[in-house]
Amino acid sequence: MKVIFPGSFDPITNGHIDIIKRASFIFDEVIVLLMENPSKQYTFSKEERILMMELSLKNMKNVKVDWGTGLTVNYAKEHGVSILIRGIREVMDYKYEIQQATINMLMDGNVETFFMLAKPEYSFLSSSATKIVAQNNGEIKSFVPREIIDIIYKKYR
Ligand code: ADP
């Protein structure tokens, strides 16, 4: 079975990667889907985010990187996928995620959202925390794979 892990990945972090890895052990294929929302401001361009996703996930055989715009459920329908994976870190995520999953359910009753709990060691980790630390020249090597560290620091130089 194929699943989609949608997100902004601005940038991808070890927290995302852990969810992707765990999902890749359970499902046949994981599509890590960068959803581009034209009304949202991103720090990294779409190309930079995709490059960082590809560099971070290159060793995972059944993981594919793609991008889309519009509704995730439409992408899912077009690609014959009926499961979306989302990660939950804490109560704030839960509140936001049930809202999103309910909207998706109303739009397409055939698409299910599966939630995976963050590992405790990643429950603090977010793309925004990574950026704040990098911007202030802090150490981000436990936040993101080493392949993408320079791309992140370069943004703030
Ligand atoms: P979005 O803008 O769609 O929330 P993100 O890239 O911020 O995109 O997150 C994508 C998914 O990854 C979300 O379900 C989010 O809760 C989850 N996620 C983010 N950081 C972590 C983490 N450290 N551990 C587990 N899941 C995470």
PDB file of N, CA and C and ligand atoms in Angstrom, residues 5-19 22 33 35 40 42 85-90 93-94 96-97 100 115-119 121-128, ligand 1:
ATOM      1  N   PHE A   5       2.970  11.407   2.810  1.00  0.00           N
ATOM      2  CA  PHE A   5       3.305  12.211   3.986  1.00  0.00           C
ATOM      3  C   PHE A   5       3.443  13.656   3.498  1.00  0.00           C
ATOM      4  N   PRO A   6       2.362  14.455   3.636  1.00  0.00           N
ATOM      5  CA  PRO A   6       2.418  15.818   3.119  1.00  0.00           C
ATOM      6  C   PRO A   6       2.956  16.818   4.147  1.00  0.00           C
ATOM      7  N   GLY A   7       3.557  17.898   3.646  1.00  0.00           N
ATOM      8  CA  GLY A   7       4.038  18.934   4.562  1.00  0.00           C
ATOM      9  C   GLY A   7       4.687  20.077   3.824  1.00  0.00           C
ATOM     10  N   SER A   8       5.188  21.045   4.606  1.00  0.00           N
ATOM     11  CA  SER A   8       5.883  22.200   4.028  1.00  0.00           C
ATOM     12  C   SER A   8       7.383  21.926   3.912  1.00  0.00           C
ATOM     13  N   PHE A   9       7.905  21.177   4.866  1.00  0.00           N
ATOM     14  CA  PHE A   9       9.322  20.796   4.878  1.00  0.00           C
ATOM     15  C   PHE A   9      10.232  22.006   4.659  1.00  0.00           C
ATOM     16  N   ASP A  10      10.073  22.999   5.530  1.00  0.00           N
ATOM     17  CA  ASP A  10      10.770  24.291   5.370  1.00  0.00           C
ATOM     18  C   ASP A  10      11.723  24.557   6.526  1.00  0.00           C
ATOM     19  N   PRO A  11      12.773  23.762   6.728  1.00  0.00           N
ATOM     20  CA  PRO A  11      13.244  22.607   5.963  1.00  0.00           C
ATOM     21  C   PRO A  11      12.797  21.286   6.606  1.00  0.00           C
ATOM     22  N   ILE A  12      13.094  20.187   5.888  1.00  0.00           N
ATOM     23  CA  ILE A  12      12.899  18.841   6.449  1.00  0.00           C
ATOM     24  C   ILE A  12      13.803  18.698   7.683  1.00  0.00           C
ATOM     25  N   THR A  13      13.313  18.007   8.715  1.00  0.00           N
ATOM     26  CA  THR A  13      14.129  17.812   9.936  1.00  0.00           C
ATOM     27  C   THR A  13      14.211  16.315  10.266  1.00  0.00           C
ATOM     28  N   ASN A  14      15.041  16.010  11.260  1.00  0.00           N
ATOM     29  CA  ASN A  14      15.159  14.613  11.699  1.00  0.00           C
ATOM     30  C   ASN A  14      13.834  14.081  12.253  1.00  0.00           C
ATOM     31  N   GLY A  15      12.968  14.975  12.710  1.00  0.00           N
ATOM     32  CA  GLY A  15      11.640  14.560  13.198  1.00  0.00           C
ATOM     33  C   GLY A  15      10.790  14.044  12.046  1.00  0.00           C
ATOM     34  N   HIS A  16      10.760  14.809  10.934  1.00  0.00           N
ATOM     35  CA  HIS A  16      10.046  14.330   9.733  1.00  0.00           C
ATOM     36  C   HIS A  16      10.650  13.001   9.269  1.00  0.00           C
ATOM     37  N   ILE A  17      11.969  12.965   9.216  1.00  0.00           N
ATOM     38  CA  ILE A  17      12.658  11.794   8.661  1.00  0.00           C
ATOM     39  C   ILE A  17      12.359  10.538   9.485  1.00  0.00           C
ATOM     40  N   ASP A  18      12.247  10.708  10.805  1.00  0.00           N
ATOM     41  CA  ASP A  18      11.930   9.557  11.647  1.00  0.00           C
ATOM     42  C   ASP A  18      10.537   9.011  11.335  1.00  0.00           C
ATOM     43  N   ILE A  19       9.574   9.918  11.131  1.00  0.00           N
ATOM     44  CA  ILE A  19       8.209   9.475  10.773  1.00  0.00           C
ATOM     45  C   ILE A  19       8.251   8.756   9.412  1.00  0.00           C
ATOM     46  N   ARG A  22       9.821   5.280   9.765  1.00  0.00           N
ATOM     47  CA  ARG A  22       8.917   4.329  10.424  1.00  0.00           C
ATOM     48  C   ARG A  22       7.773   3.949   9.492  1.00  0.00           C
ATOM     49  N   LEU A  33       5.432  14.459   0.231  1.00  0.00           N
ATOM     50  CA  LEU A  33       4.827  15.425  -0.685  1.00  0.00           C
ATOM     51  C   LEU A  33       4.956  16.854  -0.172  1.00  0.00           C
ATOM     52  N   MET A  35       3.772  20.255  -0.188  1.00  0.00           N
ATOM     53  CA  MET A  35       2.575  20.964  -0.634  1.00  0.00           C
ATOM     54  C   MET A  35       2.859  22.453  -0.633  1.00  0.00           C
ATOM     55  N   LYS A  40       1.183  31.100   1.553  1.00  0.00           N
ATOM     56  CA  LYS A  40       2.090  30.910   2.690  1.00  0.00           C
ATOM     57  C   LYS A  40       3.493  31.415   2.331  1.00  0.00           C
ATOM     58  N   TYR A  42       7.426  31.000   2.712  1.00  0.00           N
ATOM     59  CA  TYR A  42       8.408  29.992   3.103  1.00  0.00           C
ATOM     60  C   TYR A  42       9.784  30.639   3.203  1.00  0.00           C
ATOM     61  N   ILE A  85      -0.380  10.338   5.964  1.00  0.00           N
ATOM     62  CA  ILE A  85       0.282  10.192   7.262  1.00  0.00           C
ATOM     63  C   ILE A  85       0.580  11.586   7.797  1.00  0.00           C
ATOM     64  N   ARG A  86       0.312  11.796   9.089  1.00  0.00           N
ATOM     65  CA  ARG A  86       0.710  13.054   9.722  1.00  0.00           C
ATOM     66  C   ARG A  86       1.375  12.730  11.052  1.00  0.00           C
ATOM     67  N   GLY A  87       2.306  13.574  11.443  1.00  0.00           N
ATOM     68  CA  GLY A  87       3.016  13.371  12.710  1.00  0.00           C
ATOM     69  C   GLY A  87       2.399  14.230  13.799  1.00  0.00           C
ATOM     70  N   ILE A  88       2.396  13.720  15.014  1.00  0.00           N
ATOM     71  CA  ILE A  88       1.873  14.476  16.159  1.00  0.00           C
ATOM     72  C   ILE A  88       2.981  14.585  17.207  1.00  0.00           C
ATOM     73  N   ARG A  89       3.292  15.816  17.610  1.00  0.00           N
ATOM     74  CA  ARG A  89       4.294  16.010  18.658  1.00  0.00           C
ATOM     75  C   ARG A  89       3.639  16.232  20.017  1.00  0.00           C
ATOM     76  N   GLU A  90       2.704  17.138  20.051  1.00  0.00           N
ATOM     77  CA  GLU A  90       2.043  17.433  21.344  1.00  0.00           C
ATOM     78  C   GLU A  90       0.622  17.922  21.086  1.00  0.00           C
ATOM     79  N   ASP A  93      -0.290  20.237  18.138  1.00  0.00           N
ATOM     80  CA  ASP A  93      -0.334  19.534  16.845  1.00  0.00           C
ATOM     81  C   ASP A  93      -1.664  18.812  16.708  1.00  0.00           C
ATOM     82  N   TYR A  94      -2.080  18.146  17.788  1.00  0.00           N
ATOM     83  CA  TYR A  94      -3.295  17.346  17.758  1.00  0.00           C
ATOM     84  C   TYR A  94      -4.499  18.199  17.369  1.00  0.00           C
ATOM     85  N   TYR A  96      -4.584  21.062  15.728  1.00  0.00           N
ATOM     86  CA  TYR A  96      -4.482  21.492  14.332  1.00  0.00           C
ATOM     87  C   TYR A  96      -4.753  20.312  13.395  1.00  0.00           C
ATOM     88  N   GLU A  97      -4.170  19.171  13.748  1.00  0.00           N
ATOM     89  CA  GLU A  97      -4.258  18.004  12.860  1.00  0.00           C
ATOM     90  C   GLU A  97      -5.672  17.435  12.768  1.00  0.00           C
ATOM     91  N   GLN A 100      -7.504  19.637  10.295  1.00  0.00           N
ATOM     92  CA  GLN A 100      -7.106  19.357   8.910  1.00  0.00           C
ATOM     93  C   GLN A 100      -7.688  18.030   8.416  1.00  0.00           C
ATOM     94  N   PHE A 115      -2.275   8.900  12.027  1.00  0.00           N
ATOM     95  CA  PHE A 115      -1.369   9.717  12.841  1.00  0.00           C
ATOM     96  C   PHE A 115      -0.266   8.862  13.439  1.00  0.00           C
ATOM     97  N   MET A 116       0.927   9.385  13.402  1.00  0.00           N
ATOM     98  CA  MET A 116       2.059   8.708  14.043  1.00  0.00           C
ATOM     99  C   MET A 116       2.646   9.658  15.088  1.00  0.00           C
ATOM    100  N   LEU A 117       2.883   9.112  16.275  1.00  0.00           N
ATOM    101  CA  LEU A 117       3.391   9.914  17.382  1.00  0.00           C
ATOM    102  C   LEU A 117       4.899  10.131  17.221  1.00  0.00           C
ATOM    103  N   ALA A 118       5.339  11.375  17.452  1.00  0.00           N
ATOM    104  CA  ALA A 118       6.773  11.678  17.382  1.00  0.00           C
ATOM    105  C   ALA A 118       7.514  10.909  18.465  1.00  0.00           C
ATOM    106  N   LYS A 119       8.721  10.482  18.163  1.00  0.00           N
ATOM    107  CA  LYS A 119       9.577   9.892  19.199  1.00  0.00           C
ATOM    108  C   LYS A 119       9.890  10.992  20.206  1.00  0.00           C
ATOM    109  N   GLU A 121      12.496  11.967  21.570  1.00  0.00           N
ATOM    110  CA  GLU A 121      13.700  12.765  21.263  1.00  0.00           C
ATOM    111  C   GLU A 121      13.474  13.786  20.150  1.00  0.00           C
ATOM    112  N   TYR A 122      12.340  13.672  19.438  1.00  0.00           N
ATOM    113  CA  TYR A 122      12.045  14.639  18.378  1.00  0.00           C
ATOM    114  C   TYR A 122      10.817  15.479  18.688  1.00  0.00           C
ATOM    115  N   SER A 123      10.243  15.295  19.863  1.00  0.00           N
ATOM    116  CA  SER A 123       8.972  15.965  20.132  1.00  0.00           C
ATOM    117  C   SER A 123       9.138  17.485  20.276  1.00  0.00           C
ATOM    118  N   PHE A 124      10.357  17.956  20.458  1.00  0.00           N
ATOM    119  CA  PHE A 124      10.614  19.400  20.565  1.00  0.00           C
ATOM    120  C   PHE A 124      10.979  19.987  19.210  1.00  0.00           C
ATOM    121  N   LEU A 125      11.268  19.117  18.252  1.00  0.00           N
ATOM    122  CA  LEU A 125      11.929  19.550  17.017  1.00  0.00           C
ATOM    123  C   LEU A 125      10.934  20.020  15.962  1.00  0.00           C
ATOM    124  N   SER A 126      11.203  21.189  15.397  1.00  0.00           N
ATOM    125  CA  SER A 126      10.352  21.725  14.339  1.00  0.00           C
ATOM    126  C   SER A 126      11.242  22.435  13.322  1.00  0.00           C
ATOM    127  N   SER A 127      10.674  22.694  12.141  1.00  0.00           N
ATOM    128  CA  SER A 127      11.412  23.445  11.127  1.00  0.00           C
ATOM    129  C   SER A 127      11.712  24.841  11.668  1.00  0.00           C
ATOM    130  N   SER A 128      10.756  25.448  12.357  1.00  0.00           N
ATOM    131  CA  SER A 128      11.002  26.816  12.846  1.00  0.00           C
ATOM    132  C   SER A 128      12.075  26.864  13.927  1.00  0.00           C
TER     133      SER A 128
HETATM  134  P1  ADP B   1       2.691  21.548   7.633  1.00  0.00           P
HETATM  135  O1  ADP B   1       2.913  22.990   7.241  1.00  0.00           O
HETATM  136  O2  ADP B   1       1.798  20.813   6.662  1.00  0.00           O
HETATM  137  O3  ADP B   1       2.295  21.331   9.058  1.00  0.00           O
HETATM  138  P2  ADP B   1       5.352  20.546   8.326  1.00  0.00           P
HETATM  139  O4  ADP B   1       6.486  20.335   7.373  1.00  0.00           O
HETATM  140  O5  ADP B   1       5.521  21.561   9.388  1.00  0.00           O
HETATM  141  O6  ADP B   1       4.111  20.853   7.394  1.00  0.00           O
HETATM  142  O7  ADP B   1       4.968  19.169   9.017  1.00  0.00           O
HETATM  143  C1  ADP B   1       4.576  18.042   8.283  1.00  0.00           C
HETATM  144  C2  ADP B   1       4.109  16.950   9.245  1.00  0.00           C
HETATM  145  O8  ADP B   1       5.219  16.519  10.027  1.00  0.00           O
HETATM  146  C3  ADP B   1       3.057  17.413  10.249  1.00  0.00           C
HETATM  147  O9  ADP B   1       2.134  16.357  10.457  1.00  0.00           O
HETATM  148  C4  ADP B   1       3.845  17.671  11.504  1.00  0.00           C
HETATM  149  O10 ADP B   1       3.059  17.516  12.669  1.00  0.00           O
HETATM  150  C5  ADP B   1       4.904  16.573  11.400  1.00  0.00           C
HETATM  151  N1  ADP B   1       6.117  16.882  12.144  1.00  0.00           N
HETATM  152  C6  ADP B   1       6.836  18.010  12.136  1.00  0.00           C
HETATM  153  N2  ADP B   1       7.888  17.933  12.967  1.00  0.00           N
HETATM  154  C7  ADP B   1       7.844  16.700  13.536  1.00  0.00           C
HETATM  155  C8  ADP B   1       8.631  16.008  14.523  1.00  0.00           C
HETATM  156  N3  ADP B   1       9.671  16.586  15.094  1.00  0.00           N
HETATM  157  N4  ADP B   1       8.279  14.752  14.835  1.00  0.00           N
HETATM  158  C9  ADP B   1       7.189  14.170  14.271  1.00  0.00           C
HETATM  159  N5  ADP B   1       6.393  14.768  13.362  1.00  0.00           N
HETATM  160  C10 ADP B   1       6.707  16.015  12.999  1.00  0.00           C
END
